[in-house]
Coordinates of C-alpha atoms and ligand atoms in Angstrom, one line a residue:
M281 CA -31.0 -19.9 6.6
K282 CA -28.0 -21.8 8.0
I283 CA -24.3 -21.0 7.6
I284 CA -23.5 -24.8 7.2
D285 CA -25.7 -24.8 4.1
I286 CA -23.9 -21.8 2.7
I287 CA -20.5 -23.4 3.3
E288 CA -21.8 -26.7 1.7
K289 CA -23.1 -24.8 -1.4
K290 CA -19.8 -22.9 -1.9
K291 CA -17.8 -26.0 -1.3
K292 CA -19.6 -27.6 -4.2
G293 CA -19.0 -24.6 -6.4
G294 CA -22.4 -23.0 -6.1
V295 CA -23.1 -19.3 -6.6
L296 CA -24.2 -17.6 -3.4
T297 CA -27.3 -15.3 -3.6
E298 CA -27.4 -11.7 -2.3
D299 CA -29.4 -12.9 0.8
E300 CA -26.9 -15.6 1.6
I301 CA -24.0 -13.1 1.4
K302 CA -26.0 -10.6 3.5
F303 CA -26.7 -13.4 6.1
F304 CA -23.0 -14.3 6.2
I305 CA -21.8 -10.7 6.8
N306 CA -24.6 -10.0 9.4
G307 CA -23.6 -13.2 11.1
I308 CA -20.0 -12.2 11.3
M309 CA -21.0 -8.8 12.8
D310 CA -23.4 -10.1 15.4
N311 CA -21.1 -13.1 16.3
S312 CA -23.8 -15.6 15.5
I313 CA -21.4 -17.3 13.0
E314 CA -18.3 -18.8 14.7
D315 CA -14.8 -18.0 13.4
Y316 CA -14.2 -21.7 12.4
Q317 CA -17.3 -21.5 10.2
T318 CA -16.2 -18.2 8.6
S319 CA -12.8 -19.8 8.1
A320 CA -14.3 -22.8 6.4
L321 CA -16.4 -20.5 4.1
L322 CA -13.3 -18.4 3.3
M323 CA -11.4 -21.6 2.3
A324 CA -14.4 -22.8 0.1
I325 CA -14.3 -19.3 -1.6
Y326 CA -10.6 -19.6 -2.0
F327 CA -10.9 -22.8 -4.0
Q328 CA -14.3 -22.2 -5.8
G329 CA -14.0 -18.4 -6.3
M330 CA -16.8 -15.9 -6.6
N331 CA -18.4 -14.4 -9.7
I332 CA -18.7 -10.6 -10.1
D333 CA -22.3 -10.5 -8.7
E334 CA -21.2 -12.4 -5.5
T335 CA -18.1 -10.1 -5.2
T336 CA -20.2 -7.0 -5.6
F337 CA -22.7 -8.2 -2.9
L338 CA -19.9 -9.1 -0.6
T339 CA -18.4 -5.7 -1.0
K340 CA -21.7 -3.9 -0.6
Y341 CA -22.5 -5.7 2.7
M342 CA -19.0 -5.2 4.0
V343 CA -19.4 -1.4 3.4
E344 CA -22.8 -1.5 5.1
S345 CA -21.3 -3.3 8.1
G346 CA -20.1 0.0 9.4
E347 CA -20.1 3.8 9.1
I348 CA -19.7 5.5 5.7
L349 CA -17.7 8.7 5.8
D350 CA -19.5 11.7 4.3
L351 CA -17.0 14.1 2.9
S352 CA -19.5 16.0 0.7
S353 CA -19.4 19.1 2.9
I354 CA -15.7 19.4 2.1
S355 CA -15.7 18.9 -1.7
D356 CA -17.4 16.8 -4.3
N357 CA -14.0 16.1 -5.8
I358 CA -12.1 14.0 -3.2
V359 CA -9.3 11.6 -4.3
D360 CA -8.2 8.5 -2.4
K361 CA -5.3 6.3 -3.3
H362 CA -4.7 2.7 -2.1
S363 CA -1.9 0.3 -2.8
T364 CA -2.4 -3.4 -2.7
G365 CA 0.9 -3.6 -0.8
G366 CA 4.5 -3.7 -1.6
V367 CA 8.1 -3.5 -0.4
G368 CA 9.5 0.0 0.1
D369 CA 6.1 1.3 -0.9
K370 CA 6.2 4.9 0.4
I371 CA 4.2 6.4 -2.6
T372 CA 1.3 7.7 -0.5
L373 CA 3.7 9.9 1.4
M374 CA 4.8 11.7 -1.8
F375 CA 1.4 11.5 -3.5
L376 CA -0.5 13.3 -0.7
P377 CA 1.6 16.5 -0.6
L378 CA 1.6 16.6 -4.4
M379 CA -2.1 16.4 -4.5
A380 CA -2.6 19.0 -1.7
A381 CA -0.1 21.3 -3.4
S382 CA -2.2 20.9 -6.6
D383 CA -5.3 22.1 -4.7
L384 CA -6.9 18.7 -4.8
Y385 CA -8.4 17.1 -1.7
T386 CA -7.3 13.7 -0.5
A387 CA -8.6 11.9 2.5
K388 CA -6.4 8.9 3.4
L389 CA -7.1 6.2 5.9
S390 CA -4.3 3.7 6.0
G391 CA -3.3 0.5 7.7
R392 CA -0.4 -0.7 9.8
G393 CA 1.8 -3.4 8.3
L394 CA 1.2 -7.0 9.0
G395 CA 3.8 -8.9 7.1
H396 CA 7.4 -8.2 6.4
T397 CA 7.7 -4.4 6.8
G398 CA 5.6 -1.6 8.3
G399 CA 2.6 0.0 6.7
T400 CA 2.2 3.7 5.9
I401 CA 0.9 4.4 9.4
D402 CA 4.0 2.7 10.9
K403 CA 6.3 4.8 8.7
L404 CA 4.6 8.0 9.7
E405 CA 4.7 7.1 13.4
S406 CA 8.5 6.9 13.1
I407 CA 8.3 10.8 12.9
P408 CA 8.5 12.0 16.5
G409 CA 5.1 13.2 17.8
F410 CA 3.2 12.3 14.6
R411 CA -0.4 11.5 15.5
T412 CA -2.3 9.0 13.3
D413 CA -5.1 8.2 15.8
L414 CA -7.4 11.0 14.6
S415 CA -11.1 10.9 15.4
I416 CA -13.4 11.1 12.4
D417 CA -14.1 14.8 13.2
E418 CA -10.5 15.7 13.5
F419 CA -9.7 13.9 10.3
K420 CA -12.4 15.8 8.4
S421 CA -11.4 19.1 9.8
K422 CA -7.8 18.6 8.9
V423 CA -8.7 17.5 5.3
K424 CA -10.8 20.7 5.0
E425 CA -8.0 23.0 6.3
H426 CA -4.9 21.4 4.8
K427 CA -6.5 19.6 1.8
T428 CA -5.3 16.3 3.1
A429 CA -4.9 14.2 6.2
I430 CA -3.8 10.7 6.9
A431 CA -5.1 8.6 9.8
A432 CA -5.2 5.0 10.9
Q433 CA -8.1 3.1 9.4
T434 CA -10.8 3.3 12.1
L435 CA -12.6 0.2 13.2
S436 CA -15.9 1.8 12.5
L437 CA -15.4 1.7 8.7
A438 CA -16.1 -1.6 7.0
P439 CA -15.6 -3.5 10.3
A440 CA -16.5 -6.8 8.5
D441 CA -13.3 -6.4 6.5
G442 CA -11.3 -6.1 9.7
K443 CA -12.8 -9.4 11.1
L444 CA -12.5 -11.2 7.8
Y445 CA -8.9 -10.0 7.2
A446 CA -7.8 -11.2 10.6
L447 CA -9.0 -14.7 9.8
R448 CA -7.7 -14.6 6.2
D449 CA -4.3 -13.7 7.6
V450 CA -4.1 -16.8 9.8
T451 CA -5.9 -19.3 7.4
S452 CA -3.8 -18.6 4.3
T453 CA -6.8 -17.1 2.4
V454 CA -5.5 -13.6 1.6
D455 CA -4.3 -14.1 -2.0
I456 CA -7.5 -14.6 -3.9
I457 CA -9.1 -12.0 -6.2
P458 CA -12.7 -11.8 -4.9
L459 CA -11.6 -11.5 -1.3
I460 CA -8.8 -8.9 -2.0
A461 CA -11.2 -6.9 -4.3
S462 CA -14.1 -6.8 -1.7
S463 CA -11.6 -6.0 1.1
V464 CA -10.0 -3.1 -0.7
V465 CA -13.1 -1.7 -2.4
S466 CA -15.3 -1.8 0.7
K467 CA -12.7 0.2 2.7
K468 CA -12.4 2.7 -0.1
I469 CA -16.1 3.2 -0.5
A470 CA -16.6 3.5 3.3
S471 CA -13.8 6.2 3.3
G472 CA -16.0 8.5 1.3
A473 CA -13.8 9.7 -1.6
N474 CA -15.4 9.8 -5.1
H475 CA -12.2 9.3 -7.2
I476 CA -10.5 6.1 -6.1
I477 CA -7.1 5.4 -7.6
L478 CA -5.7 1.9 -6.9
D479 CA -2.1 1.1 -7.1
V480 CA -2.2 -2.6 -7.9
K481 CA 1.0 -4.5 -7.6
Y482 CA 2.2 -7.8 -9.0
G483 CA 5.5 -9.7 -8.5
S484 CA 7.6 -11.3 -5.9
G485 CA 6.9 -8.7 -3.2
A486 CA 3.1 -8.6 -3.9
F487 CA 0.1 -10.9 -3.1
L488 CA -0.4 -11.6 -6.8
K489 CA 2.6 -12.8 -8.7
T490 CA 1.8 -12.1 -12.4
P491 CA 0.6 -9.1 -14.3
E492 CA -2.3 -11.1 -15.7
E493 CA -3.6 -11.8 -12.2
A494 CA -3.1 -8.1 -11.2
Q495 CA -5.1 -7.2 -14.3
K496 CA -7.9 -9.6 -13.4
L497 CA -8.0 -8.1 -9.9
S498 CA -8.0 -4.6 -11.3
E499 CA -10.9 -5.3 -13.7
V500 CA -12.9 -6.9 -10.9
M501 CA -12.3 -3.8 -8.6
V502 CA -13.2 -1.3 -11.3
E503 CA -16.4 -3.2 -12.2
V504 CA -17.4 -3.6 -8.5
G505 CA -16.8 0.2 -8.1
K506 CA -19.0 0.9 -11.2
R507 CA -21.8 -1.3 -9.9
L508 CA -21.6 0.5 -6.5
N509 CA -21.5 4.0 -8.1
R510 CA -17.8 4.8 -7.5
N511 CA -15.3 5.9 -10.0
I512 CA -12.3 3.5 -9.6
C513 CA -9.2 3.4 -11.7
A514 CA -6.3 0.9 -11.3
V515 CA -2.7 1.5 -12.1
I516 CA -0.9 -1.9 -12.4
S517 CA 2.8 -2.0 -11.7
S518 CA 5.6 -4.4 -10.9
M519 CA 6.6 -5.2 -7.4
N520 CA 9.3 -7.7 -8.3
Q521 CA 12.0 -5.3 -6.9
P522 CA 11.7 -3.0 -3.9
L523 CA 10.4 0.6 -4.6
G524 CA 13.1 3.1 -4.2
R525 CA 16.3 2.3 -2.2
A526 CA 14.9 2.4 1.4
V527 CA 12.9 -0.4 3.0
G528 CA 11.8 0.0 6.6
N529 CA 10.2 2.8 8.5
S530 CA 12.4 5.9 9.4
V531 CA 14.7 5.1 6.4
E532 CA 11.7 5.4 4.1
I533 CA 10.6 8.7 5.7
Q534 CA 14.1 10.0 4.9
E535 CA 13.8 8.9 1.3
V536 CA 10.4 10.6 1.0
I537 CA 11.9 13.9 2.2
E538 CA 14.8 13.5 -0.3
F539 CA 12.2 12.9 -3.1
L540 CA 10.3 16.1 -2.1
K541 CA 13.6 18.0 -2.1
G542 CA 14.1 16.9 -5.7
N543 CA 16.3 13.8 -5.3
M544 CA 13.8 11.5 -7.0
E545 CA 14.6 7.9 -7.5
P546 CA 13.4 7.1 -11.1
D547 CA 11.1 4.2 -10.0
L548 CA 9.5 6.3 -7.2
K549 CA 9.0 9.2 -9.7
E550 CA 7.4 6.9 -12.3
I551 CA 4.8 5.5 -10.0
T552 CA 4.1 8.7 -8.0
F553 CA 3.7 10.9 -11.1
T554 CA 1.6 8.3 -12.9
L555 CA -0.8 8.1 -10.0
A556 CA -0.9 11.9 -9.7
Q557 CA -1.4 12.3 -13.5
T558 CA -4.3 9.8 -13.3
A559 CA -5.8 11.9 -10.4
F560 CA -5.5 15.0 -12.6
E561 CA -7.2 13.3 -15.4
K562 CA -10.1 11.9 -13.2
T563 CA -10.7 15.2 -11.5
G564 CA -10.4 17.3 -14.7
K565 CA -7.4 19.3 -13.4
F566 CA -5.3 18.6 -16.5
A567 CA -6.5 16.6 -19.4
S568 CA -3.0 16.2 -20.9
K569 CA -0.5 13.9 -19.2
E570 CA 2.4 16.2 -20.3
E571 CA 0.8 19.3 -18.7
G572 CA 0.3 17.3 -15.5
F573 CA 3.9 16.0 -15.6
K574 CA 5.4 19.6 -16.0
Y575 CA 3.1 20.8 -13.2
L576 CA 4.3 18.1 -10.8
E577 CA 8.0 18.7 -11.7
N578 CA 7.4 22.4 -10.8
L579 CA 5.8 21.5 -7.5
I580 CA 9.0 19.6 -6.6
S581 CA 11.5 22.2 -7.9
S582 CA 9.7 25.1 -6.4
G583 CA 9.7 23.4 -3.0
A584 CA 5.9 23.6 -2.8
A585 CA 5.5 19.9 -2.3
L586 CA 8.0 19.8 0.5
E587 CA 6.3 22.8 2.2
K588 CA 3.0 20.9 2.0
F589 CA 4.6 17.8 3.5
K590 CA 5.8 19.9 6.4
E591 CA 2.4 21.4 6.8
I592 CA 0.8 18.0 7.0
V593 CA 3.4 16.8 9.5
A594 CA 3.0 19.9 11.7
S595 CA -0.8 19.6 11.5
Q596 CA -0.6 16.1 12.9
N597 CA 1.8 17.1 15.7
G598 CA 4.9 15.7 14.0
D599 CA 8.3 17.3 14.4
I600 CA 9.1 19.1 11.1
S601 CA 12.8 19.6 12.1
I602 CA 13.4 16.0 10.8
C603 CA 13.2 17.5 7.3
D604 CA 16.5 19.3 7.9
D605 CA 18.1 16.9 10.5
Y606 CA 17.6 13.2 9.8
T607 CA 19.3 12.3 13.1
K608 CA 16.1 13.4 14.8
L609 CA 14.4 10.3 13.3
P610 CA 14.9 7.0 15.2
Q611 CA 18.5 5.8 14.8
A612 CA 19.7 2.1 14.8
S613 CA 22.6 1.2 17.0
V614 CA 24.1 -1.1 14.4
K615 CA 24.9 -0.2 10.8
Y616 CA 26.3 -3.0 8.7
E617 CA 27.4 -2.9 5.0
V618 CA 26.6 -5.9 2.8
K619 CA 29.3 -6.4 0.0
S620 CA 28.9 -7.8 -3.5
L621 CA 30.4 -11.2 -4.0
K622 CA 31.1 -10.5 -7.7
D623 CA 31.5 -7.9 -10.5
G624 CA 28.7 -7.1 -12.9
F625 CA 25.4 -5.3 -13.2
V626 CA 22.3 -5.6 -10.9
K627 CA 19.8 -7.6 -12.9
N628 CA 17.3 -8.1 -10.1
I629 CA 16.7 -7.5 -6.4
D630 CA 14.1 -9.9 -5.1
A631 CA 11.6 -7.8 -3.2
L632 CA 10.4 -10.6 -1.0
K633 CA 13.9 -11.6 0.2
V634 CA 14.7 -8.0 1.0
A635 CA 11.4 -7.7 2.9
K636 CA 12.2 -10.9 4.9
A637 CA 15.6 -9.5 5.8
C638 CA 14.0 -6.3 6.9
K639 CA 11.6 -8.1 9.2
N640 CA 14.5 -10.0 10.7
L641 CA 16.2 -6.7 11.5
G642 CA 13.1 -5.6 13.4
A643 CA 11.2 -3.5 10.9
G644 CA 8.0 -5.7 10.7
R645 CA 5.7 -7.6 12.9
E646 CA 4.5 -11.2 13.1
K647 CA 1.2 -10.5 14.8
K648 CA -0.8 -7.3 15.4
S649 CA 0.4 -6.9 19.0
D650 CA 4.1 -7.0 18.1
S651 CA 6.0 -3.7 18.3
I652 CA 8.1 -2.4 15.5
D653 CA 11.6 -1.0 15.6
Y654 CA 11.2 2.2 13.6
S655 CA 14.9 2.6 13.1
A656 CA 15.4 -0.9 11.5
G657 CA 15.6 -1.2 7.8
I658 CA 17.7 -1.6 4.7
Y659 CA 19.1 1.0 2.2
L660 CA 20.0 -0.4 -1.2
T661 CA 23.1 1.4 -2.4
Q662 CA 22.9 -0.4 -5.7
K663 CA 19.7 -0.8 -7.8
Y664 CA 18.5 -2.4 -11.0
G665 CA 20.9 -1.8 -13.9
E666 CA 23.7 -0.3 -11.8
P667 CA 27.3 -1.6 -12.0
V668 CA 28.9 -3.3 -9.0
C669 CA 32.4 -4.5 -8.2
K670 CA 33.3 -7.4 -6.0
G671 CA 33.6 -6.2 -2.4
E672 CA 31.6 -3.0 -3.1
T673 CA 28.7 -2.2 -0.7
I674 CA 25.4 -3.1 -2.2
A675 CA 23.2 -2.5 0.8
V676 CA 23.3 -1.1 4.3
L677 CA 21.5 -2.9 7.1
Y678 CA 20.2 -0.9 10.1
T679 CA 19.2 -2.7 13.3
N680 CA 19.3 -2.9 17.1
K681 CA 19.6 -6.7 16.9
Q682 CA 23.3 -7.6 16.3
D683 CA 22.3 -11.3 16.2
A684 CA 20.0 -10.7 13.2
I685 CA 22.7 -9.4 10.9
K686 CA 24.1 -12.7 9.5
E687 CA 20.8 -14.1 8.4
A688 CA 19.7 -10.7 7.0
E689 CA 23.0 -10.4 5.1
A690 CA 22.5 -13.9 3.6
L691 CA 19.0 -13.0 2.4
V692 CA 20.1 -9.7 0.9
I693 CA 23.0 -11.4 -0.9
D694 CA 20.6 -14.0 -2.2
A695 CA 18.1 -11.2 -3.3
F696 CA 20.7 -9.6 -5.6
E697 CA 21.1 -11.1 -9.0
I698 CA 24.3 -9.8 -10.6
S699 CA 24.8 -10.4 -14.3
D700 CA 27.7 -9.8 -16.7
E701 CA 25.5 -7.8 -19.1
E702 CA 23.9 -4.5 -18.4
P703 CA 20.1 -5.1 -18.3
K704 CA 17.8 -2.8 -20.4
A705 CA 15.9 0.1 -18.8
Q706 CA 12.4 -1.0 -17.9
S707 CA 9.1 0.7 -17.2
L708 CA 7.3 -0.5 -14.0
I709 CA 3.8 0.4 -15.2
Y710 CA 2.1 -2.5 -16.9
K711 CA -1.4 -1.1 -17.6
I712 CA -4.0 1.4 -16.4
I713 CA -7.5 0.1 -16.2
H714 CA -10.3 2.7 -16.2
Ligands
URA888 N1 -5.1 -5.0 0.9 C1 -6.3 -5.0 1.5 O1 -6.7 -4.0 2.0 N2 -7.0 -6.2 1.6 C2 -6.5 -7.3 1.0 O2 -7.2 -8.3 1.0 C3 -5.3 -7.3 0.4 C4 -4.5 -6.2 0.4

């Protein structure tokens, strides 16, 4: 078998066999296939697509390219949650303590952000002392003891995805359903959970722009999961506007703590509770959504979820005093208020523009080796549907780069759409695919 023949076949729209896909993944792993050949095949897949059989084989061999975590000694009811990526997406950090406080096990391996803002691991690392570089054994023992742990995705799980993703990122081949599906599902299967809940985003701040595309991706992921014997469920929601008010790293940690103290932004509550209710349903904890909802509200109002968050932070060496004193989180030297140019109601806040502004302020990275400024970020003082007056503050920019302010301010002003009429309340959830 030769890789050039496989590229040629896909270029002409052919369907790859299981053996060809296995040959491709093995070749990536033993370096017998060059990066330029892999890139050519990725581009051919980008334009010609892959059917469900091909996507399943690709996922299967990506899983088999590395270690598969065995968590069965901890429980046979382990939940994992994964977001396809968004702006201000801090849901994992509220979901995990809620699950653990509900006596459900979650084992979460997460990525760093490559793109406009930090990933979940970057956000956590803004907590002084917090360790995300857990070995597999440490990770498992913390899950066992605290019902949850969160660590940086190790290179030993689905390593073929790491290699492919690095090339996709620089060859503009990320935003295509079979490649996103195999990337996400292979990592989740290798991570060992048996209930996988996917938080699939569409909109300006997501890889896929329409709900229809997000639904197609979700259906593919659920089907691949079924064919590979994993219970996958996908919650589809809008990422047209940032989630919550904080976008960045330490500013998002602060918003998470406020949420757990009971100051829940409605959009964060809707997504977090829907994912948690779905986990309750999947694991058989509560069959009824209403019962699950009441239970979650009680976990917040009783302080149980916040206590769990502190327990997780402490168990991974983080400083829990940040929960009572936010000045212990990294602080930016410059704080700049962006003012509204007109009166009206906030009709939209373009997530991508806010993310770009955030990156300019120092909160994201261009390439893997770039370092992140944990203190940089944006706090949206006005959100969808809220009234604003000309000259009123709509967002606060945090940075250590004075010269980045003007461009970030222009992006934020451009991101805000202000209308004369009050927009209708809207639900973020589009559909749940089981
Ligand atoms: N998240 C992933 O893990 N992989 C993708 O390809 C896209 C989003």
